[in-house]
Coordinates of C-alpha atoms in Angstrom, one line a residue:
Chain A
M19 CA 13.7 -17.2 14.7
G20 CA 13.3 -13.4 13.6
K21 CA 10.1 -11.8 12.6
V22 CA 9.8 -10.1 9.1
I23 CA 7.7 -6.7 9.2
V24 CA 6.7 -4.7 6.1
M25 CA 6.1 -0.9 6.5
T26 CA 4.0 -0.3 3.3
S27 CA 1.5 1.9 2.1
G28 CA 1.0 2.0 -1.7
K29 CA 1.0 5.7 -1.9
G30 CA 4.4 7.6 -1.9
G31 CA 5.3 10.4 0.4
V32 CA 3.2 9.1 3.9
G33 CA 5.9 8.3 5.9
K34 CA 7.1 5.0 5.4
T35 CA 10.7 5.2 5.5
T36 CA 10.5 7.6 8.5
T37 CA 8.3 4.8 10.1
S38 CA 10.8 2.2 9.4
A39 CA 13.7 4.5 10.9
A40 CA 11.8 5.2 13.9
F41 CA 10.3 1.5 14.6
S42 CA 13.4 -0.2 13.9
A43 CA 15.3 2.3 16.4
G44 CA 12.8 2.0 18.8
L45 CA 12.7 -1.6 18.9
A46 CA 16.8 -1.4 19.2
S47 CA 16.5 0.9 21.7
R48 CA 14.6 -1.8 23.7
G49 CA 17.0 -4.1 23.4
H50 CA 15.6 -6.4 20.5
K51 CA 18.3 -7.1 17.8
T52 CA 16.7 -5.2 14.6
V53 CA 17.8 -4.9 11.0
V54 CA 16.1 -2.4 8.6
I55 CA 16.3 -2.8 4.9
D56 CA 15.8 -0.8 2.0
F57 CA 13.9 -2.1 -0.5
D58 CA 13.5 0.9 -3.1
V59 CA 16.2 -0.4 -5.6
G60 CA 17.4 2.8 -7.6
L61 CA 15.9 5.4 -4.9
R62 CA 18.1 4.5 -1.8
N63 CA 16.8 6.7 0.9
L64 CA 16.7 4.7 4.1
D65 CA 20.4 5.4 4.5
L66 CA 20.1 9.3 4.8
I67 CA 17.0 9.3 7.3
M68 CA 19.5 6.9 9.3
G69 CA 22.2 9.0 8.8
C70 CA 24.9 6.1 7.4
E71 CA 25.1 7.5 3.8
R72 CA 28.6 8.0 3.5
R73 CA 29.4 4.0 5.3
V74 CA 27.7 2.3 2.1
V75 CA 30.2 0.2 0.6
F76 CA 28.2 -3.1 -0.4
D77 CA 24.6 -3.1 -0.6
F78 CA 21.4 -5.9 -0.5
V79 CA 21.6 -6.1 -4.5
H80 CA 25.4 -6.9 -4.0
V81 CA 24.3 -9.8 -1.3
I82 CA 21.5 -11.2 -3.5
N83 CA 24.3 -11.4 -6.7
G84 CA 26.8 -13.0 -4.4
D85 CA 29.3 -10.1 -4.9
A86 CA 29.1 -9.3 -1.0
R87 CA 28.5 -11.0 2.0
L88 CA 25.9 -10.4 4.4
N89 CA 27.7 -9.0 7.0
Q90 CA 30.1 -7.0 4.6
A91 CA 26.7 -5.1 3.7
L92 CA 25.1 -4.6 7.2
I93 CA 25.9 -1.2 8.7
R94 CA 26.1 -1.0 12.4
D95 CA 24.3 1.9 13.7
K96 CA 26.6 4.0 15.8
R97 CA 24.0 5.1 18.3
L98 CA 22.4 1.9 19.2
E99 CA 24.1 -1.2 19.7
H100 CA 21.3 -3.6 18.6
L101 CA 20.5 -2.0 15.3
Y102 CA 21.9 -2.6 11.8
I103 CA 20.9 -1.3 8.4
L104 CA 20.9 -3.2 5.1
P105 CA 21.2 -0.2 2.1
T106 CA 19.8 -0.7 -1.1
S107 CA 21.6 -0.4 -4.4
Q108 CA 21.4 2.7 -7.1
T109 CA 21.2 0.3 -9.9
R110 CA 18.4 0.8 -12.5
D111 CA 18.1 -2.8 -12.8
K112 CA 14.3 -3.3 -12.1
D113 CA 15.0 -7.0 -12.0
A114 CA 17.9 -6.7 -9.4
L115 CA 15.5 -8.5 -6.6
T116 CA 14.8 -11.9 -7.3
R117 CA 12.3 -13.8 -4.8
E118 CA 14.8 -16.6 -4.4
G119 CA 17.5 -13.9 -3.6
V120 CA 15.6 -11.9 -1.0
E121 CA 14.4 -15.3 0.3
R122 CA 18.2 -16.4 0.8
V123 CA 18.6 -13.1 2.6
L124 CA 15.7 -13.2 4.6
T125 CA 16.5 -16.4 5.8
E126 CA 19.9 -15.6 7.0
L127 CA 19.1 -12.7 8.9
R128 CA 16.1 -14.5 10.7
E129 CA 18.8 -16.2 12.3
Q130 CA 20.7 -13.2 13.5
F131 CA 17.9 -10.8 14.4
E132 CA 14.6 -10.6 16.1
Y133 CA 12.8 -8.2 13.9
I134 CA 13.6 -7.7 10.1
I135 CA 12.1 -4.2 9.0
C136 CA 11.1 -4.3 5.5
D137 CA 10.9 -0.5 3.9
S138 CA 8.7 -0.9 1.0
P139 CA 8.7 1.3 -1.9
A140 CA 5.6 3.1 -2.7
G141 CA 3.4 1.5 -5.6
I142 CA 2.3 -2.2 -6.1
E143 CA 5.5 -3.3 -8.6
R144 CA 8.2 -5.9 -8.0
G145 CA 9.9 -3.9 -5.4
A146 CA 6.9 -3.4 -3.1
L147 CA 6.0 -7.1 -3.9
M148 CA 8.9 -8.2 -2.9
A149 CA 9.0 -6.3 0.4
L150 CA 5.8 -7.8 1.3
Y151 CA 6.0 -11.2 0.2
F152 CA 7.7 -12.6 2.9
A153 CA 6.1 -10.4 5.9
D154 CA 4.8 -12.0 9.0
E155 CA 3.3 -8.7 10.2
A156 CA 2.7 -5.3 8.1
I157 CA 2.3 -2.1 9.3
I158 CA 0.1 0.2 7.1
V159 CA 1.5 3.7 6.9
T160 CA -1.6 5.5 6.1
N161 CA -2.1 9.8 6.2
P162 CA -5.9 11.1 6.8
E163 CA -6.2 11.7 3.3
V164 CA -8.5 10.3 0.8
S165 CA -5.8 8.7 -1.6
S166 CA -3.7 7.8 1.0
V167 CA -6.3 5.7 2.3
R168 CA -7.6 4.1 -1.1
D169 CA -4.1 2.8 -1.5
S170 CA -3.8 1.6 1.8
D171 CA -7.1 -0.3 0.8
R172 CA -5.4 -1.7 -2.1
I173 CA -2.5 -2.8 -0.6
L174 CA -4.4 -4.6 2.1
G175 CA -6.0 -6.4 -0.7
V176 CA -2.5 -7.3 -1.9
L177 CA -1.4 -8.5 1.4
Q178 CA -4.4 -10.7 1.5
S179 CA -3.9 -12.1 -2.1
R180 CA -0.2 -12.1 -3.1
S181 CA 2.1 -12.5 0.1
R182 CA 3.7 -15.9 0.9
R183 CA 1.5 -16.5 3.8
A184 CA -1.5 -15.9 1.5
E185 CA -0.2 -18.3 -1.3
E186 CA 0.7 -21.1 0.7
G187 CA -2.8 -20.9 3.1
L188 CA -0.4 -20.1 6.2
D189 CA -2.0 -17.5 9.1
P190 CA -2.6 -14.5 7.4
V191 CA -0.1 -11.6 7.6
R192 CA -1.2 -9.6 10.9
E193 CA -1.8 -6.0 10.0
H194 CA -1.8 -2.6 11.6
L195 CA -2.7 0.6 11.0
L196 CA -0.2 3.7 11.6
L197 CA -1.7 6.8 10.9
S198 CA 0.6 9.4 10.6
R199 CA 0.5 13.5 9.8
Y200 CA -2.5 13.6 11.9
D201 CA -3.4 17.2 12.8
P202 CA -6.0 17.3 15.7
E203 CA -6.8 20.8 15.2
R204 CA -7.9 20.7 11.5
V205 CA -9.8 17.2 12.6
E206 CA -11.7 19.5 15.1
R207 CA -12.4 21.9 12.1
G208 CA -13.6 19.3 10.0
E209 CA -11.1 19.6 7.6
M210 CA -9.6 16.1 8.2
M211 CA -11.0 12.8 8.6
K212 CA -10.8 11.4 12.4
V213 CA -9.1 8.3 13.3
D214 CA -12.5 6.6 13.9
D215 CA -13.3 7.6 10.0
V216 CA -10.1 5.8 8.6
L217 CA -10.6 2.9 11.1
E218 CA -14.2 2.4 9.8
I219 CA -13.0 2.2 6.2
L220 CA -9.8 0.1 6.6
A221 CA -11.1 -2.0 9.5
I222 CA -7.6 -3.3 10.8
P223 CA -6.3 -2.7 14.3
L224 CA -4.8 0.8 15.3
L225 CA -1.1 0.9 16.3
G226 CA -0.3 4.5 16.7
V227 CA -1.0 7.7 15.4
I228 CA 1.5 10.2 14.7
P229 CA 0.6 13.7 14.9
E230 CA 1.9 16.4 12.4
S231 CA 5.0 17.5 13.6
R232 CA 7.8 19.9 12.9
S233 CA 10.5 17.5 14.3
V234 CA 10.1 15.1 11.7
L235 CA 11.6 17.0 9.1
K236 CA 14.4 18.3 11.4
A237 CA 15.3 14.6 12.1
S238 CA 15.5 14.0 8.7
N239 CA 17.8 17.2 8.0
V240 CA 20.7 15.4 10.3
G241 CA 20.2 11.9 9.9
T242 CA 18.5 10.8 13.4
P243 CA 15.4 8.7 13.6
V244 CA 13.0 10.9 14.9
I245 CA 12.0 8.4 18.0
L246 CA 15.5 9.1 19.5
D247 CA 14.3 12.9 19.7
P248 CA 13.0 13.3 23.3
Q249 CA 11.4 16.6 22.6
S250 CA 9.0 15.5 19.8
A251 CA 5.7 14.3 20.1
A252 CA 5.8 12.5 17.0
G253 CA 9.0 10.6 18.9
D254 CA 6.7 10.3 22.0
A255 CA 3.9 8.4 19.5
Y256 CA 6.1 6.4 18.0
R257 CA 7.8 5.0 21.0
D258 CA 3.8 4.6 22.2
A259 CA 3.5 2.5 19.1
V260 CA 6.4 0.1 19.6
G261 CA 5.4 -0.5 23.2
R262 CA 2.0 -1.6 21.7
F263 CA 3.8 -3.7 18.9
L264 CA 5.3 -5.2 21.7
G265 CA 2.1 -5.9 23.2
E266 CA 1.9 -3.0 25.9
S267 CA -1.5 -1.2 26.4
L268 CA -1.1 2.4 26.4
P269 CA -3.6 5.2 25.7
F270 CA -3.5 6.9 22.5
R271 CA -1.9 10.6 22.9
F272 CA -2.2 13.3 20.2
M273 CA -5.2 12.9 19.4
R274 CA -7.0 16.0 20.7
P275 CA -5.6 19.9 20.1
E276 CA -3.1 21.3 22.5
R277 CA -4.7 24.2 24.4
R278 CA -1.6 26.6 24.7
G279 CA -1.2 29.8 25.3
L280 CA 0.5 32.6 23.4
F281 CA 3.7 32.2 25.1
Q282 CA 3.8 28.2 24.8
R283 CA 3.0 28.8 21.0
F284 CA 6.1 31.1 20.6
L285 CA 8.4 28.6 22.3
R286 CA 7.2 25.5 20.3
R287 CA 7.8 27.3 17.2
S288 CA 11.4 28.4 17.7
A289 CA 11.8 24.9 19.6
Chain B
M18 CA -22.0 35.8 2.8
N19 CA -25.7 36.4 3.4
I20 CA -26.4 38.2 6.8
L21 CA -29.3 35.6 7.1
S22 CA -27.1 32.8 6.2
F23 CA -26.7 31.7 9.8
L24 CA -30.4 31.3 10.0
R25 CA -30.4 28.4 7.2
P26 CA -29.2 24.7 8.0
K27 CA -25.6 24.0 6.9
S28 CA -26.2 22.6 3.8
T29 CA -22.7 21.2 2.9
L30 CA -21.0 18.5 5.1
P31 CA -17.7 19.0 6.6
T32 CA -14.8 18.3 4.0
A33 CA -13.6 15.7 6.3
E34 CA -17.3 14.0 6.2
Q35 CA -17.5 14.4 2.4
A36 CA -14.1 12.3 2.4
K37 CA -15.2 9.7 4.2
E38 CA -18.4 9.0 2.1
R39 CA -16.5 9.3 -1.0
L40 CA -14.0 6.8 -0.1
K41 CA -16.8 4.5 1.2
I42 CA -18.5 4.5 -1.9
V43 CA -15.2 4.0 -4.5
L44 CA -13.8 1.5 -2.0
A45 CA -17.0 -0.6 -2.1
H46 CA -17.1 -0.5 -5.8
E47 CA -13.1 -1.3 -5.8
R48 CA -13.2 -4.0 -3.4
S49 CA -15.7 -6.1 -5.4
Y50 CA -13.0 -6.3 -8.2
A51 CA -9.9 -7.0 -5.8
S52 CA -11.6 -10.1 -4.9
A53 CA -12.1 -11.4 -8.3
P54 CA -9.9 -14.5 -9.6
D55 CA -6.7 -13.7 -11.6
Y56 CA -8.0 -15.4 -14.7
L57 CA -10.8 -13.0 -15.3
P58 CA -9.2 -10.3 -17.1
R59 CA -7.9 -13.2 -19.8
L60 CA -11.4 -14.7 -20.0
Q61 CA -13.1 -11.4 -20.7
N62 CA -10.4 -10.9 -23.2
E63 CA -10.9 -14.2 -25.0
I64 CA -14.4 -13.9 -25.0
L65 CA -14.3 -10.6 -26.6
Q66 CA -11.7 -12.1 -29.2
V67 CA -14.4 -14.8 -30.1
I68 CA -16.9 -12.0 -30.4
A69 CA -14.9 -10.0 -32.5
R70 CA -14.9 -12.7 -35.2
Y71 CA -18.4 -11.7 -35.7
V72 CA -19.0 -8.4 -34.5
E73 CA -16.7 -5.2 -34.4
L74 CA -16.8 -4.6 -30.7
E75 CA -15.1 -2.1 -28.6
Q76 CA -13.4 -3.4 -25.5
D77 CA -15.4 -1.4 -23.1
K78 CA -18.8 -2.8 -24.3
L79 CA -17.8 -6.3 -22.3
T80 CA -18.0 -6.4 -18.9
V81 CA -17.6 -9.9 -16.8
K82 CA -18.2 -9.9 -13.6
L83 CA -18.2 -12.8 -10.7
E84 CA -20.3 -12.5 -7.9
N85 CA -20.3 -15.1 -4.9
F86 CA -23.5 -16.4 -3.5
G87 CA -22.4 -18.2 -0.1
S88 CA -21.7 -21.7 -1.6
T89 CA -21.7 -20.6 -5.4
S90 CA -20.9 -17.6 -7.5
R91 CA -22.7 -16.2 -10.9
L92 CA -20.7 -15.3 -13.7
E93 CA -22.4 -12.4 -15.3
V94 CA -21.2 -11.5 -18.9
N95 CA -22.4 -8.2 -20.4
I96 CA -22.0 -7.5 -24.0
D97 CA -23.4 -4.0 -25.5
L98 CA -23.7 -4.8 -29.0
P99 CA -23.7 -1.9 -31.6
K100 CA -27.0 -1.2 -33.4
T101 CA -25.9 -1.8 -36.7
A102 CA -24.5 -5.3 -35.4
A103 CA -27.2 -7.6 -36.9
S104 CA -26.1 -6.4 -40.4
V105 CA -22.4 -6.0 -40.1
A106 CA -20.9 -8.2 -42.9
V107 CA -18.4 -11.0 -41.6
S108 CA -15.2 -11.1 -43.2
P109 CA -14.6 -13.9 -45.8
A110 CA -12.3 -15.8 -43.7
N111 CA -14.8 -16.4 -41.4
Q112 CA -17.5 -17.4 -43.8
A113 CA -15.1 -20.3 -44.7
D114 CA -15.0 -21.3 -41.2
R115 CA -19.1 -22.1 -41.2
T116 CA -20.4 -25.3 -40.9
S117 CA -23.1 -26.6 -43.2
D118 CA -25.6 -25.6 -40.4
D119 CA -24.9 -22.2 -41.1
E120 CA -25.6 -22.6 -45.0
A121 CA -29.7 -22.5 -44.9
T122 CA -29.4 -19.0 -43.5
A123 CA -26.0 -17.9 -45.7
A124 CA -28.4 -19.0 -48.8
D125 CA -30.6 -16.5 -48.1
D126 CA -27.9 -13.7 -48.1
P127 CA -27.3 -12.6 -51.7
A128 CA -23.4 -12.2 -51.5
T129 CA -23.0 -15.8 -50.4
D130 CA -25.6 -17.3 -53.1
A131 CA -22.7 -18.3 -55.0
R132 CA -21.0 -20.5 -52.6
A133 CA -24.3 -21.9 -51.8
V134 CA -25.4 -22.7 -55.2
S135 CA -21.9 -24.6 -56.1

């Protein structure tokens, strides 16, 4: 029976889709059969980040409406044999996702996959509520910045009151904090909140700290999850986070500024 | 920048510290609302409608709060009436709703004299 994991944040632009792509690729590369679903109806983008935008024929909404079978809509990743993508629709119909429809698709996916990653849209509207409703675990993607932390707090409140687990009085959704776009140099200068500051405010367990990294944009340019870039610090940090999610205890890296010389600085910039 | 400024203690916190403090304050406030039951906005609205039958009242003059004290909770309703509220005329439609209990006081009001006599 597969586990449903929602990537959520409240605020937009913090790295939910980047994280969904990285996490699903990370789980699949360790041999876990994984599917990643785009819940952002009308603003499809996971396909671009995963590099499968030209292979989309049927989507999530087609499956919900019975216009396609699930296996017709699932796109098999060309790099990782255990990874599948379920793209969303570009429809402008806000009510395209019904609770019954989403439940039916997730139930079917739970039988085939170990992990089902739900890439939530920003906000706390229908799409975001649908993405988190059936979750067993939630990864809260947060930037060390006031509006992102506030919105994360809000989405935690929603998880604790409006998820299926909350409504049915089951064990609560397991929450994990993933702090992204972390810049240790700015933290050291007192210009950015520390990991501990954010942890103190949100009070949920820390899954990973992803350093601000140029490689994230470069990976999205070419449609490769950043976790597949062996040169990238962000990729390393995501690999660690996936390991922790699977129960490994790994030390946190990339939380202090790198001491590097002029020559190294030049090398990194041109890398 | 004053030459002697380095002698004075730093007057402002690093911006990251300010961010943390501001967040703590705003979230303490917002969390108290987030835990409120779903019916609270409707309750507030209905209380407002009842009061508005007698007194003109703006929406933001009424706050409803539910606080938890262990095994019990306290519902706190705060209504800021406008200064002239006591003398605001009640519309005729509402007067018709009044029961006879009100007539003793209504008789003192010249506007309702006629009805009181008849």
